Amino acid sequence: MSYVIPAPAQPSLPIQGSDQRFPVRRIFCIGRNYAEHAREMGATVEKDAPLFFCKPADAIVTDGADLPYPQATADLHHEVEMVVALGAGGRDVAADRAAALVWGYGVGLDLTRRDLQAVAKAKSHPWDVAKAFDHSAPVSALRAAAEVRPSPATRLSLAVNGSVRQQATLADMIHDVPGIIAMLSTLFELKAGDLIFTGTPAGVAALQRGDRFHAELEGIATLDGRVA
């Protein structure tokens, strides 16, 4: 097949212990999935009406790469999250079948232009410019679910310049991974290659140029980078 312009490159992530890569189709995110984070943002948690939004696949920044400070903001915030990679998909997936769709796990940052988000919230506008900008989704190398699976006791953390800013266990999540997948599949047809950011704990704060960050999903994945 020929195209009238060069075809965009396929976004992908490295896989721990393999020369192969994981092709990324779409990035889905759930907001307010940790109660303490919702409270620090002045939001209420609606368990029956979870908040979902998307990022473009080419927003990915891989482990170790410099993170360019984004344009049009003076308040870039970090939100560390467990990332789930799907190896299969479907519509209206039952929660008891959802875990079978997971190919692997990683850790990532849902970066947010907080000042633009505040304006969008005040005007009841969509969050796209605050969440779906270039380089807004740093993600680690993935670890196959066949090798390891997180448990409720698995710790999720983020340190900036050596100081821990965010820390929680997955038991603190309001919606677990099967529940998130099941709910998303009622809104979108999920497919292999989709990533799901599963929410952030309390402690979100600003990143500055020159900051170095270290994110960790205990025993599974780490992500290191520098804000350029």
Tab-separated table of C-alpha atoms in Angstrom:
chain	number	residue	atom	x	y	z
A	1	MET	CA	0.000	0.000	0.000
A	2	SER	CA	1.250	3.482	-0.822
A	3	TYR	CA	0.403	6.672	1.069
A	4	VAL	CA	0.367	10.277	-0.107
A	5	ILE	CA	2.534	11.256	2.885
A	6	PRO	CA	4.983	9.150	4.921
A	7	ALA	CA	3.093	6.872	7.323
A	8	PRO	CA	3.571	7.757	11.014
A	9	ALA	CA	5.856	5.498	13.023
A	10	GLN	CA	4.174	2.853	15.177
A	11	PRO	CA	4.433	3.821	18.864
A	12	SER	CA	5.805	0.937	20.918
A	13	LEU	CA	7.310	-0.019	24.253
A	14	PRO	CA	10.254	-2.277	25.108
A	15	ILE	CA	9.639	-5.579	26.868
A	16	GLN	CA	11.856	-6.614	29.753
A	17	GLY	CA	14.182	-9.474	28.786
A	18	SER	CA	13.211	-9.443	25.100
A	19	ASP	CA	14.279	-7.848	21.831
A	20	GLN	CA	10.627	-7.652	20.811
A	21	ARG	CA	8.468	-4.594	21.433
A	22	PHE	CA	4.838	-4.010	22.356
A	23	PRO	CA	2.915	-1.977	19.732
A	24	VAL	CA	0.640	0.636	21.305
A	25	ARG	CA	-2.795	1.259	19.809
A	26	ARG	CA	-4.562	3.601	22.251
A	27	ILE	CA	-4.019	4.924	25.766
A	28	PHE	CA	-6.967	4.959	28.162
A	29	CYS	CA	-6.807	6.537	31.630
A	30	ILE	CA	-9.048	6.457	34.681
A	31	GLY	CA	-9.209	9.465	36.977
A	32	ARG	CA	-9.955	9.650	40.698
A	33	ASN	CA	-9.211	5.968	41.330
A	34	TYR	CA	-7.508	6.634	44.684
A	35	ALA	CA	-9.735	8.313	47.247
A	36	GLU	CA	-6.979	10.406	48.863
A	37	HIS	CA	-5.942	11.815	45.482
A	38	ALA	CA	-9.554	12.728	44.715
A	39	ARG	CA	-9.750	14.547	48.037
A	40	GLU	CA	-6.506	16.469	47.454
A	41	MET	CA	-7.946	17.641	44.118
A	42	GLY	CA	-11.182	18.735	45.781
A	43	ALA	CA	-13.182	16.116	43.896
A	44	THR	CA	-15.716	13.542	44.995
A	45	VAL	CA	-15.519	9.875	44.089
A	46	GLU	CA	-18.471	8.458	42.178
A	47	LYS	CA	-17.914	4.700	42.270
A	48	ASP	CA	-20.719	4.005	39.817
A	49	ALA	CA	-19.577	6.662	37.335
A	50	PRO	CA	-15.773	6.452	36.915
A	51	LEU	CA	-14.000	9.192	34.999
A	52	PHE	CA	-12.193	8.084	31.826
A	53	PHE	CA	-10.092	10.042	29.347
A	54	CYS	CA	-7.568	9.257	26.605
A	55	LYS	CA	-4.076	10.167	25.477
A	56	PRO	CA	-2.650	9.671	21.977
A	57	ALA	CA	-0.381	6.669	21.518
A	58	ASP	CA	2.465	8.877	20.302
A	59	ALA	CA	2.502	10.708	23.669
A	60	ILE	CA	4.683	7.865	24.993
A	61	VAL	CA	8.156	8.630	26.337
A	62	THR	CA	10.243	5.506	26.950
A	63	ASP	CA	12.365	4.699	30.002
A	64	GLY	CA	15.539	6.735	30.298
A	65	ALA	CA	14.614	9.265	27.629
A	66	ASP	CA	14.579	12.973	28.434
A	67	LEU	CA	11.128	14.445	28.948
A	68	PRO	CA	10.741	17.804	27.182
A	69	TYR	CA	8.991	20.374	29.362
A	70	PRO	CA	5.716	20.988	27.492
A	71	GLN	CA	4.665	24.229	25.908
A	72	ALA	CA	1.751	26.388	27.090
A	73	THR	CA	2.074	25.568	30.789
A	74	ALA	CA	3.811	26.828	33.916
A	75	ASP	CA	2.464	24.047	36.150
A	76	LEU	CA	3.366	20.536	34.940
A	77	HIS	CA	2.295	17.865	37.443
A	78	HIS	CA	3.316	14.217	37.843
A	79	GLU	CA	0.833	11.403	38.505
A	80	VAL	CA	2.454	7.969	38.925
A	81	GLU	CA	0.305	5.026	37.818
A	82	MET	CA	0.353	1.293	37.198
A	83	VAL	CA	0.006	0.691	33.457
A	84	VAL	CA	-1.810	-2.356	32.068
A	85	ALA	CA	-1.110	-3.557	28.508
A	86	LEU	CA	-3.815	-5.566	26.745
A	87	GLY	CA	-3.032	-8.562	24.568
A	88	ALA	CA	-6.665	-9.076	23.554
A	89	GLY	CA	-9.857	-7.066	23.643
A	90	GLY	CA	-13.605	-7.066	23.283
A	91	ARG	CA	-16.852	-5.285	24.068
A	92	ASP	CA	-18.910	-5.630	27.235
A	93	VAL	CA	-16.295	-7.854	28.838
A	94	ALA	CA	-17.395	-9.455	32.111
A	95	ALA	CA	-15.180	-8.602	35.080
A	96	ASP	CA	-14.451	-12.289	35.719
A	97	ARG	CA	-13.041	-12.571	32.162
A	98	ALA	CA	-11.183	-9.280	32.082
A	99	ALA	CA	-7.896	-10.442	33.635
A	100	ALA	CA	-7.417	-12.837	30.713
A	101	LEU	CA	-7.062	-9.846	28.348
A	102	VAL	CA	-3.971	-8.510	30.141
A	103	TRP	CA	-0.660	-9.087	28.372
A	104	GLY	CA	1.567	-7.287	30.841
A	105	TYR	CA	2.255	-4.490	33.310
A	106	GLY	CA	4.420	-1.406	33.638
A	107	VAL	CA	4.618	1.893	35.468
A	108	GLY	CA	4.042	5.315	33.964
A	109	LEU	CA	3.383	8.987	34.567
A	110	ASP	CA	0.129	10.636	33.578
A	111	LEU	CA	1.533	14.126	33.099
A	112	THR	CA	-0.919	16.993	33.477
A	113	ARG	CA	-0.791	20.671	32.546
A	114	ARG	CA	-2.522	21.538	35.808
A	115	ASP	CA	-3.064	25.204	35.023
A	116	LEU	CA	-4.846	24.338	31.786
A	117	GLN	CA	-6.866	21.659	33.561
A	118	ALA	CA	-8.014	24.193	36.162
A	119	VAL	CA	-9.277	26.502	33.418
A	120	ALA	CA	-11.048	23.608	31.688
A	121	LYS	CA	-12.717	22.524	34.932
A	122	ALA	CA	-13.879	26.071	35.702
A	123	LYS	CA	-15.495	26.349	32.277
A	124	SER	CA	-16.788	22.730	32.186
A	125	HIS	CA	-14.616	22.124	29.109
A	126	PRO	CA	-12.961	18.825	28.100
A	127	TRP	CA	-9.533	18.046	29.552
A	128	ASP	CA	-7.797	17.220	26.266
A	129	VAL	CA	-5.318	20.114	26.274
A	130	ALA	CA	-4.438	19.347	29.902
A	131	LYS	CA	-3.942	15.600	29.491
A	132	ALA	CA	-3.403	14.608	25.850
A	133	PHE	CA	-0.406	16.739	24.888
A	134	ASP	CA	2.919	15.677	23.350
A	135	HIS	CA	5.196	13.576	25.616
A	136	SER	CA	2.486	13.339	28.298
A	137	ALA	CA	2.803	9.567	28.868
A	138	PRO	CA	6.231	8.315	30.021
A	139	VAL	CA	6.023	4.514	30.393
A	140	SER	CA	8.513	1.884	31.532
A	141	ALA	CA	9.468	-1.305	29.752
A	142	LEU	CA	6.658	-3.839	30.145
A	143	ARG	CA	6.754	-7.078	32.094
A	144	ALA	CA	4.693	-10.001	30.777
A	145	ALA	CA	1.795	-11.135	32.953
A	146	ALA	CA	2.938	-14.696	32.307
A	147	GLU	CA	6.008	-13.860	34.426
A	148	VAL	CA	4.581	-11.752	37.232
A	149	ARG	CA	1.309	-10.251	38.420
A	150	PRO	CA	0.841	-7.410	40.903
A	151	SER	CA	-1.086	-8.074	44.101
A	152	PRO	CA	-3.082	-5.713	46.339
A	153	ALA	CA	0.066	-5.392	48.490
A	154	THR	CA	2.228	-4.266	45.542
A	155	ARG	CA	3.604	-0.781	46.177
A	156	LEU	CA	3.419	2.029	43.636
A	157	SER	CA	5.766	4.973	44.196
A	158	LEU	CA	7.408	8.027	42.684
A	159	ALA	CA	10.530	9.865	43.838
A	160	VAL	CA	11.661	13.206	42.407
A	161	ASN	CA	15.304	14.198	42.937
A	162	GLY	CA	15.578	11.373	45.470
A	163	SER	CA	12.600	12.423	47.611
A	164	VAL	CA	9.491	10.234	47.677
A	165	ARG	CA	6.410	12.196	46.663
A	166	GLN	CA	3.785	9.536	45.934
A	167	GLN	CA	3.396	6.125	47.554
A	168	ALA	CA	0.514	3.676	47.965
A	169	THR	CA	-0.371	0.022	47.530
A	170	LEU	CA	-2.693	-1.239	44.829
A	171	ALA	CA	-5.148	-2.168	47.582
A	172	ASP	CA	-5.920	1.560	47.763
A	173	MET	CA	-7.414	1.540	44.268
A	174	ILE	CA	-11.171	2.105	44.191
A	175	HIS	CA	-11.630	0.070	40.992
A	176	ASP	CA	-9.328	-2.910	40.433
A	177	VAL	CA	-7.892	-3.898	37.054
A	178	PRO	CA	-10.678	-6.340	36.033
A	179	GLY	CA	-13.269	-3.752	37.022
A	180	ILE	CA	-11.572	-1.006	35.023
A	181	ILE	CA	-11.338	-3.222	31.933
A	182	ALA	CA	-14.962	-4.293	32.242
A	183	MET	CA	-16.204	-0.705	32.582
A	184	LEU	CA	-14.032	0.582	29.719
A	185	SER	CA	-15.318	-2.183	27.442
A	186	THR	CA	-18.857	-0.858	27.815
A	187	LEU	CA	-17.682	2.465	26.337
A	188	PHE	CA	-15.075	1.360	23.771
A	189	GLU	CA	-14.233	-1.817	21.899
A	190	LEU	CA	-10.908	-2.685	23.491
A	191	LYS	CA	-8.208	-4.273	21.341
A	192	ALA	CA	-4.751	-5.781	21.631
A	193	GLY	CA	-2.190	-3.011	21.980
A	194	ASP	CA	-4.295	-0.800	24.221
A	195	LEU	CA	-2.711	0.621	27.381
A	196	ILE	CA	-4.666	1.512	30.507
A	197	PHE	CA	-3.352	3.954	33.113
A	198	THR	CA	-5.053	2.837	36.325
A	199	GLY	CA	-5.070	5.996	38.463
A	200	THR	CA	-2.715	7.842	40.796
A	201	PRO	CA	-2.396	8.069	44.592
A	202	ALA	CA	-2.147	11.296	46.583
A	203	GLY	CA	0.950	13.473	46.457
A	204	VAL	CA	0.786	14.900	42.934
A	205	ALA	CA	2.967	17.991	42.555
A	206	ALA	CA	4.870	20.072	40.062
A	207	LEU	CA	7.882	19.028	38.009
A	208	GLN	CA	10.536	21.570	37.103
A	209	ARG	CA	13.144	21.626	34.358
A	210	GLY	CA	16.139	19.573	35.456
A	211	ASP	CA	14.149	17.329	37.840
A	212	ARG	CA	14.940	13.620	37.823
A	213	PHE	CA	12.207	11.119	38.586
A	214	HIS	CA	12.111	7.446	39.533
A	215	ALA	CA	8.797	5.597	39.371
A	216	GLU	CA	8.386	2.030	40.581
A	217	LEU	CA	5.770	-0.699	40.534
A	218	GLU	CA	7.342	-2.870	43.205
A	219	GLY	CA	9.045	-5.994	41.870
A	220	ILE	CA	7.664	-5.447	38.363
A	221	ALA	CA	8.814	-2.262	36.631
A	222	THR	CA	10.785	0.960	37.065
A	223	LEU	CA	10.835	4.189	35.071
A	224	ASP	CA	13.598	6.783	35.201
A	225	GLY	CA	13.848	10.092	33.408
A	226	ARG	CA	14.785	13.749	33.483
A	227	VAL	CA	12.757	16.825	32.664
A	228	ALA	CA	14.697	18.587	29.929
